[in-house]
JSON list of C-alpha atoms in Angstrom, two decimals:
[
{"chain": "A", "resi": 7, "resn": "MET", "atom": "CA", "xyz": [-33.87, -38.98, -25.24]},
{"chain": "A", "resi": 8, "resn": "ARG", "atom": "CA", "xyz": [-34.06, -38.20, -21.51]},
{"chain": "A", "resi": 9, "resn": "PRO", "atom": "CA", "xyz": [-34.34, -34.53, -20.46]},
{"chain": "A", "resi": 10, "resn": "ALA", "atom": "CA", "xyz": [-30.98, -33.86, -19.71]},
{"chain": "A", "resi": 11, "resn": "ALA", "atom": "CA", "xyz": [-29.46, -34.97, -22.83]},
{"chain": "A", "resi": 12, "resn": "GLY", "atom": "CA", "xyz": [-31.93, -32.41, -24.57]},
{"chain": "A", "resi": 13, "resn": "TRP", "atom": "CA", "xyz": [-30.86, -29.40, -22.28]},
{"chain": "A", "resi": 14, "resn": "MET", "atom": "CA", "xyz": [-26.98, -30.46, -22.94]},
{"chain": "A", "resi": 15, "resn": "THR", "atom": "CA", "xyz": [-27.61, -30.53, -26.51]},
{"chain": "A", "resi": 16, "resn": "GLY", "atom": "CA", "xyz": [-29.55, -27.07, -26.56]},
{"chain": "A", "resi": 17, "resn": "LEU", "atom": "CA", "xyz": [-26.56, -25.48, -24.43]},
{"chain": "A", "resi": 18, "resn": "LEU", "atom": "CA", "xyz": [-24.00, -26.66, -26.69]},
{"chain": "A", "resi": 19, "resn": "ILE", "atom": "CA", "xyz": [-25.94, -25.57, -29.84]},
{"chain": "A", "resi": 20, "resn": "VAL", "atom": "CA", "xyz": [-26.02, -22.14, -28.15]},
{"chain": "A", "resi": 21, "resn": "TRP", "atom": "CA", "xyz": [-22.28, -22.43, -27.34]},
{"chain": "A", "resi": 22, "resn": "LEU", "atom": "CA", "xyz": [-21.81, -23.49, -31.00]},
{"chain": "A", "resi": 23, "resn": "VAL", "atom": "CA", "xyz": [-23.32, -20.66, -32.66]},
{"chain": "A", "resi": 24, "resn": "GLY", "atom": "CA", "xyz": [-23.32, -17.70, -30.22]},
{"chain": "A", "resi": 25, "resn": "ALA", "atom": "CA", "xyz": [-19.43, -18.02, -29.49]},
{"chain": "A", "resi": 26, "resn": "PRO", "atom": "CA", "xyz": [-18.33, -17.35, -32.96]},
{"chain": "A", "resi": 27, "resn": "MET", "atom": "CA", "xyz": [-21.17, -15.09, -33.94]},
{"chain": "A", "resi": 28, "resn": "LEU", "atom": "CA", "xyz": [-20.37, -12.70, -30.67]},
{"chain": "A", "resi": 29, "resn": "PHE", "atom": "CA", "xyz": [-16.43, -13.20, -31.59]},
{"chain": "A", "resi": 30, "resn": "VAL", "atom": "CA", "xyz": [-17.36, -12.07, -35.24]},
{"chain": "A", "resi": 31, "resn": "VAL", "atom": "CA", "xyz": [-19.51, -9.22, -34.26]},
{"chain": "A", "resi": 32, "resn": "ALA", "atom": "CA", "xyz": [-16.81, -7.86, -31.54]},
{"chain": "A", "resi": 33, "resn": "LEU", "atom": "CA", "xyz": [-14.43, -8.20, -34.71]},
{"chain": "A", "resi": 34, "resn": "SER", "atom": "CA", "xyz": [-16.06, -5.97, -36.84]},
{"chain": "A", "resi": 35, "resn": "CYS", "atom": "CA", "xyz": [-16.47, -3.25, -33.80]},
{"chain": "A", "resi": 36, "resn": "SER", "atom": "CA", "xyz": [-12.68, -3.49, -32.78]},
{"chain": "A", "resi": 37, "resn": "PHE", "atom": "CA", "xyz": [-11.05, -4.02, -36.10]},
{"chain": "A", "resi": 38, "resn": "ARG", "atom": "CA", "xyz": [-8.73, -1.19, -36.85]},
{"chain": "A", "resi": 39, "resn": "LEU", "atom": "CA", "xyz": [-6.10, -1.12, -39.65]},
{"chain": "A", "resi": 40, "resn": "PRO", "atom": "CA", "xyz": [-2.89, 1.22, -39.64]},
{"chain": "A", "resi": 41, "resn": "ASP", "atom": "CA", "xyz": [-4.59, 3.77, -40.98]},
{"chain": "A", "resi": 42, "resn": "THR", "atom": "CA", "xyz": [-7.99, 3.90, -39.67]},
{"chain": "A", "resi": 43, "resn": "GLU", "atom": "CA", "xyz": [-9.71, 4.02, -36.52]},
{"chain": "A", "resi": 44, "resn": "ALA", "atom": "CA", "xyz": [-11.83, 0.98, -35.02]},
{"chain": "A", "resi": 45, "resn": "LYS", "atom": "CA", "xyz": [-15.94, 1.71, -35.36]},
{"chain": "A", "resi": 46, "resn": "ASP", "atom": "CA", "xyz": [-16.75, 1.43, -32.01]},
{"chain": "A", "resi": 47, "resn": "PRO", "atom": "CA", "xyz": [-14.19, -0.44, -29.49]},
{"chain": "A", "resi": 48, "resn": "VAL", "atom": "CA", "xyz": [-16.03, -0.30, -26.26]},
{"chain": "A", "resi": 49, "resn": "ARG", "atom": "CA", "xyz": [-19.08, -2.37, -28.07]},
{"chain": "A", "resi": 50, "resn": "GLY", "atom": "CA", "xyz": [-16.56, -4.46, -29.49]},
{"chain": "A", "resi": 51, "resn": "GLY", "atom": "CA", "xyz": [-15.07, -5.07, -25.99]},
{"chain": "A", "resi": 52, "resn": "TRP", "atom": "CA", "xyz": [-18.35, -5.99, -24.67]},
{"chain": "A", "resi": 53, "resn": "PHE", "atom": "CA", "xyz": [-19.28, -8.61, -27.22]},
{"chain": "A", "resi": 54, "resn": "LEU", "atom": "CA", "xyz": [-15.76, -10.09, -26.63]},
{"chain": "A", "resi": 55, "resn": "LEU", "atom": "CA", "xyz": [-16.56, -10.30, -22.97]},
{"chain": "A", "resi": 56, "resn": "ALA", "atom": "CA", "xyz": [-19.76, -11.75, -23.95]},
{"chain": "A", "resi": 57, "resn": "CYS", "atom": "CA", "xyz": [-18.08, -13.90, -26.34]},
{"chain": "A", "resi": 58, "resn": "ALA", "atom": "CA", "xyz": [-15.46, -15.21, -23.41]},
{"chain": "A", "resi": 59, "resn": "VAL", "atom": "CA", "xyz": [-18.40, -15.55, -20.97]},
{"chain": "A", "resi": 60, "resn": "LEU", "atom": "CA", "xyz": [-20.28, -18.04, -23.27]},
{"chain": "A", "resi": 61, "resn": "LEU", "atom": "CA", "xyz": [-17.22, -20.01, -23.95]},
{"chain": "A", "resi": 62, "resn": "VAL", "atom": "CA", "xyz": [-17.03, -20.80, -20.30]},
{"chain": "A", "resi": 63, "resn": "VAL", "atom": "CA", "xyz": [-20.86, -20.53, -19.20]},
{"chain": "A", "resi": 64, "resn": "ALA", "atom": "CA", "xyz": [-22.35, -22.87, -21.56]},
{"chain": "A", "resi": 65, "resn": "PRO", "atom": "CA", "xyz": [-20.19, -26.01, -21.84]},
{"chain": "A", "resi": 66, "resn": "LEU", "atom": "CA", "xyz": [-20.01, -26.18, -17.62]},
{"chain": "A", "resi": 67, "resn": "ALA", "atom": "CA", "xyz": [-23.63, -25.81, -17.29]},
{"chain": "A", "resi": 68, "resn": "ALA", "atom": "CA", "xyz": [-24.27, -28.61, -19.62]},
{"chain": "A", "resi": 69, "resn": "THR", "atom": "CA", "xyz": [-21.39, -30.20, -17.56]},
{"chain": "A", "resi": 70, "resn": "LEU", "atom": "CA", "xyz": [-23.23, -29.99, -14.53]},
{"chain": "A", "resi": 71, "resn": "ILE", "atom": "CA", "xyz": [-26.67, -30.97, -16.32]},
{"chain": "A", "resi": 72, "resn": "GLY", "atom": "CA", "xyz": [-25.10, -34.19, -17.57]},
{"chain": "A", "resi": 73, "resn": "VAL", "atom": "CA", "xyz": [-23.78, -34.85, -13.83]},
{"chain": "A", "resi": 74, "resn": "ALA", "atom": "CA", "xyz": [-27.45, -34.39, -12.48]},
{"chain": "A", "resi": 75, "resn": "GLY", "atom": "CA", "xyz": [-28.58, -36.44, -15.38]},
{"chain": "A", "resi": 76, "resn": "ARG", "atom": "CA", "xyz": [-26.00, -39.25, -14.69]},
{"chain": "A", "resi": 77, "resn": "ARG", "atom": "CA", "xyz": [-25.05, -38.85, -18.49]},
{"chain": "A", "resi": 78, "resn": "ARG", "atom": "CA", "xyz": [-21.48, -39.63, -17.86]},
{"chain": "A", "resi": 79, "resn": "ILE", "atom": "CA", "xyz": [-19.64, -39.45, -21.17]},
{"chain": "A", "resi": 80, "resn": "TYR", "atom": "CA", "xyz": [-21.58, -36.34, -22.23]},
{"chain": "A", "resi": 81, "resn": "ALA", "atom": "CA", "xyz": [-20.59, -34.63, -19.01]},
{"chain": "A", "resi": 82, "resn": "SER", "atom": "CA", "xyz": [-16.93, -35.60, -19.67]},
{"chain": "A", "resi": 83, "resn": "VAL", "atom": "CA", "xyz": [-17.13, -34.15, -23.17]},
{"chain": "A", "resi": 84, "resn": "CYS", "atom": "CA", "xyz": [-18.90, -31.08, -21.80]},
{"chain": "A", "resi": 85, "resn": "ALA", "atom": "CA", "xyz": [-16.10, -30.88, -19.26]},
{"chain": "A", "resi": 86, "resn": "VAL", "atom": "CA", "xyz": [-13.17, -31.29, -21.78]},
{"chain": "A", "resi": 87, "resn": "LEU", "atom": "CA", "xyz": [-15.00, -28.07, -23.67]},
{"chain": "A", "resi": 88, "resn": "THR", "atom": "CA", "xyz": [-15.49, -26.23, -20.63]},
{"chain": "A", "resi": 89, "resn": "LEU", "atom": "CA", "xyz": [-11.43, -26.27, -20.07]},
{"chain": "A", "resi": 90, "resn": "GLY", "atom": "CA", "xyz": [-10.72, -25.15, -23.72]},
{"chain": "A", "resi": 91, "resn": "GLY", "atom": "CA", "xyz": [-13.55, -22.34, -22.95]},
{"chain": "A", "resi": 92, "resn": "LEU", "atom": "CA", "xyz": [-11.52, -21.12, -19.98]},
{"chain": "A", "resi": 93, "resn": "VAL", "atom": "CA", "xyz": [-8.40, -21.16, -22.08]},
{"chain": "A", "resi": 94, "resn": "LEU", "atom": "CA", "xyz": [-10.00, -19.08, -24.90]},
{"chain": "A", "resi": 95, "resn": "GLY", "atom": "CA", "xyz": [-12.20, -17.05, -22.55]},
{"chain": "A", "resi": 96, "resn": "GLY", "atom": "CA", "xyz": [-8.92, -16.58, -20.11]},
{"chain": "A", "resi": 97, "resn": "LEU", "atom": "CA", "xyz": [-7.32, -14.86, -23.55]},
{"chain": "A", "resi": 98, "resn": "MET", "atom": "CA", "xyz": [-10.20, -12.69, -24.65]},
{"chain": "A", "resi": 99, "resn": "THR", "atom": "CA", "xyz": [-11.09, -11.22, -21.28]},
{"chain": "A", "resi": 100, "resn": "PRO", "atom": "CA", "xyz": [-7.82, -9.04, -20.87]},
{"chain": "A", "resi": 101, "resn": "VAL", "atom": "CA", "xyz": [-8.54, -7.51, -24.55]},
{"chain": "A", "resi": 102, "resn": "ALA", "atom": "CA", "xyz": [-12.14, -7.07, -23.59]},
{"chain": "A", "resi": 103, "resn": "LEU", "atom": "CA", "xyz": [-11.71, -5.11, -20.33]},
{"chain": "A", "resi": 104, "resn": "ASP", "atom": "CA", "xyz": [-9.21, -3.08, -22.26]},
{"chain": "A", "resi": 105, "resn": "GLU", "atom": "CA", "xyz": [-11.41, -2.11, -25.01]},
{"chain": "A", "resi": 106, "resn": "ILE", "atom": "CA", "xyz": [-14.21, -1.73, -22.32]},
{"chain": "A", "resi": 107, "resn": "GLY", "atom": "CA", "xyz": [-11.90, 0.78, -20.15]},
{"chain": "A", "resi": 108, "resn": "VAL", "atom": "CA", "xyz": [-12.12, -1.25, -16.95]},
{"chain": "A", "resi": 109, "resn": "VAL", "atom": "CA", "xyz": [-8.09, -2.17, -17.20]},
{"chain": "A", "resi": 110, "resn": "ARG", "atom": "CA", "xyz": [-5.95, 0.50, -18.87]},
{"chain": "A", "resi": 111, "resn": "ARG", "atom": "CA", "xyz": [-2.24, -0.35, -19.63]},
{"chain": "A", "resi": 112, "resn": "PRO", "atom": "CA", "xyz": [0.08, 2.16, -18.26]},
{"chain": "A", "resi": 113, "resn": "PRO", "atom": "CA", "xyz": [1.25, 4.64, -20.42]},
{"chain": "A", "resi": 114, "resn": "PRO", "atom": "CA", "xyz": [5.13, 4.10, -21.90]},
{"chain": "A", "resi": 115, "resn": "PRO", "atom": "CA", "xyz": [7.77, 5.99, -19.44]},
{"chain": "A", "resi": 116, "resn": "ALA", "atom": "CA", "xyz": [8.44, 9.36, -20.67]},
{"chain": "A", "resi": 117, "resn": "PRO", "atom": "CA", "xyz": [12.16, 9.52, -22.03]},
{"chain": "A", "resi": 118, "resn": "THR", "atom": "CA", "xyz": [14.52, 11.34, -20.11]},
{"chain": "A", "resi": 119, "resn": "PRO", "atom": "CA", "xyz": [15.72, 14.31, -22.01]},
{"chain": "A", "resi": 120, "resn": "THR", "atom": "CA", "xyz": [19.40, 14.14, -22.93]},
{"chain": "A", "resi": 121, "resn": "ILE", "atom": "CA", "xyz": [21.08, 17.44, -22.63]},
{"chain": "A", "resi": 122, "resn": "SER", "atom": "CA", "xyz": [23.52, 18.39, -25.00]},
{"chain": "A", "resi": 123, "resn": "GLN", "atom": "CA", "xyz": [25.27, 21.66, -23.74]},
{"chain": "A", "resi": 124, "resn": "CYS", "atom": "CA", "xyz": [26.76, 22.86, -20.50]},
{"chain": "A", "resi": 125, "resn": "VAL", "atom": "CA", "xyz": [24.80, 25.31, -18.53]},
{"chain": "A", "resi": 126, "resn": "GLU", "atom": "CA", "xyz": [27.02, 27.12, -16.28]},
{"chain": "A", "resi": 127, "resn": "ARG", "atom": "CA", "xyz": [25.14, 27.85, -12.86]},
{"chain": "A", "resi": 128, "resn": "SER", "atom": "CA", "xyz": [26.24, 30.96, -10.78]},
{"chain": "A", "resi": 129, "resn": "GLY", "atom": "CA", "xyz": [27.63, 30.67, -7.10]},
{"chain": "A", "resi": 130, "resn": "GLY", "atom": "CA", "xyz": [30.00, 27.55, -7.52]},
{"chain": "A", "resi": 131, "resn": "ASP", "atom": "CA", "xyz": [32.56, 25.73, -9.60]},
{"chain": "A", "resi": 132, "resn": "THR", "atom": "CA", "xyz": [32.09, 25.48, -13.54]},
{"chain": "A", "resi": 133, "resn": "ARG", "atom": "CA", "xyz": [32.24, 21.93, -14.48]},
{"chain": "A", "resi": 134, "resn": "CYS", "atom": "CA", "xyz": [31.60, 22.72, -17.98]},
{"chain": "A", "resi": 135, "resn": "PRO", "atom": "CA", "xyz": [34.14, 21.81, -20.36]},
{"chain": "A", "resi": 136, "resn": "GLY", "atom": "CA", "xyz": [36.98, 24.53, -21.53]},
{"chain": "A", "resi": 137, "resn": "GLY", "atom": "CA", "xyz": [35.34, 27.15, -18.99]}
]
């Protein structure tokens, strides 16, 4: 086996084992039920961000090694895995950054108070009904 194929296989094994493991750890830290709080959402956000990075970096590195080692089919498969990792990592990253605290969603706008009574003011015409 060529050295390029060995490195590519090693990277893909790290990708195949590491990404799901990081995702499960992130879920265990950030998972919350309606009545409970998350155990450690910041830590879970970091694990989720690490998972998103690993989903892209490992197959991308394997693709580059395959191109340099002239393993075209292997490099093509790794390129497709890189594109899939970009999609999944792109979906995970905003959630991870929100958990970490880097990006915060703006708070919902405060509801405008409804005035149910007419308040008369001095120095002018009254516009209150009946008055």
